Coordinates of C-alpha atoms in Angstrom, one line a residue:
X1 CA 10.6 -16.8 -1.3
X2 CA 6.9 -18.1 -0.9
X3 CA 7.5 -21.1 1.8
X4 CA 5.0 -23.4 1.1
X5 CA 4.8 -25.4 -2.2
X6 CA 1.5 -24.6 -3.2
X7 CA -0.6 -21.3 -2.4
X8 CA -4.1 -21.1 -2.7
X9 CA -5.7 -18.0 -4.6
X10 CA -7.9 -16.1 -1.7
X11 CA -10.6 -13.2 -2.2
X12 CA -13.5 -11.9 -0.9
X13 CA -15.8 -14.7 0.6
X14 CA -12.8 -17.3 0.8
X15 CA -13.1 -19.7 3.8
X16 CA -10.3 -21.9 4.3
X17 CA -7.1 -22.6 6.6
X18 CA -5.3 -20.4 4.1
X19 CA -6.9 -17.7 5.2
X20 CA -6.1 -18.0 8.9
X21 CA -2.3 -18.1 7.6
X22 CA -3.1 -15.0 5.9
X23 CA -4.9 -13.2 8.3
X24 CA -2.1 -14.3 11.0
X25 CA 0.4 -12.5 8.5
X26 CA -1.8 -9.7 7.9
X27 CA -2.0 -9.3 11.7
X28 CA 2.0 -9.3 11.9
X29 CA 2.3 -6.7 8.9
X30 CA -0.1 -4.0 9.3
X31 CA -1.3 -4.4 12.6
X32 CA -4.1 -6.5 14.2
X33 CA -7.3 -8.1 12.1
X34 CA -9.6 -10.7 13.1
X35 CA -8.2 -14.3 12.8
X36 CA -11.5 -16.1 11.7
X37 CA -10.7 -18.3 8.7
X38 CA -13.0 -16.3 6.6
X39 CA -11.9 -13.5 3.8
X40 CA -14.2 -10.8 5.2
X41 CA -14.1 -7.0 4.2
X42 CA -11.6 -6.4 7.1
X43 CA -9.4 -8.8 5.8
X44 CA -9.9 -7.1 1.9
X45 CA -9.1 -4.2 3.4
X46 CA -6.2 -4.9 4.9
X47 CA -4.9 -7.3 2.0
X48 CA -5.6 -3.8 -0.1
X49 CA -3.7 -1.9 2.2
X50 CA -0.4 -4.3 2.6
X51 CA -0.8 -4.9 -1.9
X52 CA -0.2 -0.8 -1.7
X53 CA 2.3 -0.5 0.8
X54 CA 4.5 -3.3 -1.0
X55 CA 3.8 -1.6 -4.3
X56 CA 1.3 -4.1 -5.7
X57 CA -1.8 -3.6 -8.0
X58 CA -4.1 -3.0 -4.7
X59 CA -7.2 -5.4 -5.7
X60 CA -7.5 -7.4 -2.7
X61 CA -6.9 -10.8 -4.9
X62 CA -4.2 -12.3 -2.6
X63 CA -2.3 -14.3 -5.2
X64 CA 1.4 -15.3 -6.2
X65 CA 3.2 -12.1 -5.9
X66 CA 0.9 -11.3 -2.2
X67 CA 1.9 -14.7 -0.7
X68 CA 5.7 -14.2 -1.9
X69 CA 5.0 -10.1 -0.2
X70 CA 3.7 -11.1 2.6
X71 CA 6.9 -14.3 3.3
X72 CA 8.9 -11.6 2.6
X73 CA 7.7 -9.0 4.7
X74 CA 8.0 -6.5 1.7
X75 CA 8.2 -5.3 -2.2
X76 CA 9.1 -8.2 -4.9
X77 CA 9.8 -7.8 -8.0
X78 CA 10.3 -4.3 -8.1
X79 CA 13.0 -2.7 -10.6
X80 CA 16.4 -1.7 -10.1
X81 CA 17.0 2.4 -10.9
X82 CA 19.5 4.4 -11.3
X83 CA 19.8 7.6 -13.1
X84 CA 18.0 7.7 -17.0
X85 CA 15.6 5.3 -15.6
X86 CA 12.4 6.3 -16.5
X87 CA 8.2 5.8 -15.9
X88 CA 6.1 4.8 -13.9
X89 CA 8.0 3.0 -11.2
X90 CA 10.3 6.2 -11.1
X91 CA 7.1 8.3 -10.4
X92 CA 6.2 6.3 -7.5
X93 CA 9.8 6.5 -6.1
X94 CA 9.3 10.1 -6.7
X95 CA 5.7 10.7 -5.2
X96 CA 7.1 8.3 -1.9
X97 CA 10.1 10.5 -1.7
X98 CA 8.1 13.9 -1.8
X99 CA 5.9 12.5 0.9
X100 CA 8.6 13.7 3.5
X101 CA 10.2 16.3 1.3
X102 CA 13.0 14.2 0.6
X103 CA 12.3 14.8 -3.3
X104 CA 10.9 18.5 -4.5
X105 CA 11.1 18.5 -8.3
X106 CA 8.4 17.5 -10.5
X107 CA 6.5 14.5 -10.6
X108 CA 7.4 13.5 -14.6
X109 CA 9.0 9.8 -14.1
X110 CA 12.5 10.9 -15.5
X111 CA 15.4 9.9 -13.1
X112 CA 17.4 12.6 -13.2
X113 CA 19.9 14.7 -10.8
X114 CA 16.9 15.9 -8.1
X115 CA 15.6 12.0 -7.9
X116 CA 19.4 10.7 -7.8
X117 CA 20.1 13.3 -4.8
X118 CA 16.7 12.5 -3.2
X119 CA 17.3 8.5 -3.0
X120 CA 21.1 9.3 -1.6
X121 CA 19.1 11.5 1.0
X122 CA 16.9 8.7 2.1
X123 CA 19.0 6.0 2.0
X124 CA 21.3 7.8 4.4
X125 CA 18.6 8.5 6.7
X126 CA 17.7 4.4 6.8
X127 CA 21.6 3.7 7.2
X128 CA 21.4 2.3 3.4
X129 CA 24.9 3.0 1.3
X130 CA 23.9 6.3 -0.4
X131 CA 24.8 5.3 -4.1
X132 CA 21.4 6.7 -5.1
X133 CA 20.3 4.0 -7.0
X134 CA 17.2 2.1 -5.7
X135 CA 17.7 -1.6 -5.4
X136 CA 16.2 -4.1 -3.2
X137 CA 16.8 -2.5 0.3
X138 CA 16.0 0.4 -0.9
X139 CA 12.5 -0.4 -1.8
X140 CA 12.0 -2.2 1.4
X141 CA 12.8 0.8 3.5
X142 CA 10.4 3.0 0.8
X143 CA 7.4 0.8 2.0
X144 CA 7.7 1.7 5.7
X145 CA 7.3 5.2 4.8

């Protein structure tokens, strides 16, 4: 939940205390940046890099769904899936799950047995209840990876 009442749309060339807050949470995320109070290309970059690892359009715009990311320390608004899910949200579970083997079938956005025994794979690994559907925890612990 975004904590603040009222966040400011930030992006390249933005200079304002909002974006000392955000390069204060960028620091705390994805490791350190400069804390200058002025949306440089380090700070695009790195509000690029958090918008992919939390599953967001990466397009270093930092608006509503960004702030409420970065409060949250992780993926909003993501689906809920579960076996005959599919598209493109599947894929990415998919492509993330391949990344360390966890998931060796084809890329094709259908969630089917192989994708079902993949997620119960991981989420036993990251001490998650292996029900193989992906739900909010699950997605958190799919953006450390």
């Amino acid at each position: 939940m975004v904590h603040s009442t009222k966040k400011t749309l930030l992006r390249l060339g933005s200079e304002n205390s909002q974006v000392i807050k955000l390069q204060q949470l960028l620091s705390q995320r994805i490791g350190p940046i400069s804390v200058t109070g002025v949306f440089d290309y380090e700070t695009e970059i790195a509000v690029k890099t958090f918008q992919s690892q939390t599953f967001l359009r990466p397009d270093g715009v930092v608006g509503f769904l960004t702030w409420q990311a970065l409060h949250d320390n992780g993926p909003v608004g993501m689906p809920t899936l579960s076996p005959g899910c599919h598209g493109t949200a599947v894929e990415s579970i998919q492509e993330l799950l391949s990344i360390d083997l966890y998931y060796r079938g084809a890329i094709d956005g259908n969630f089917g047995h192989e994708t079902h025994q993949a997620v119960k794979r991981f989420q036993s690994d990251f001490n998650i209840p292996a029900d193989g559907v992906v739900n909010a925890r699950t997605w958190q612990a799919l953006s450390q990876v």
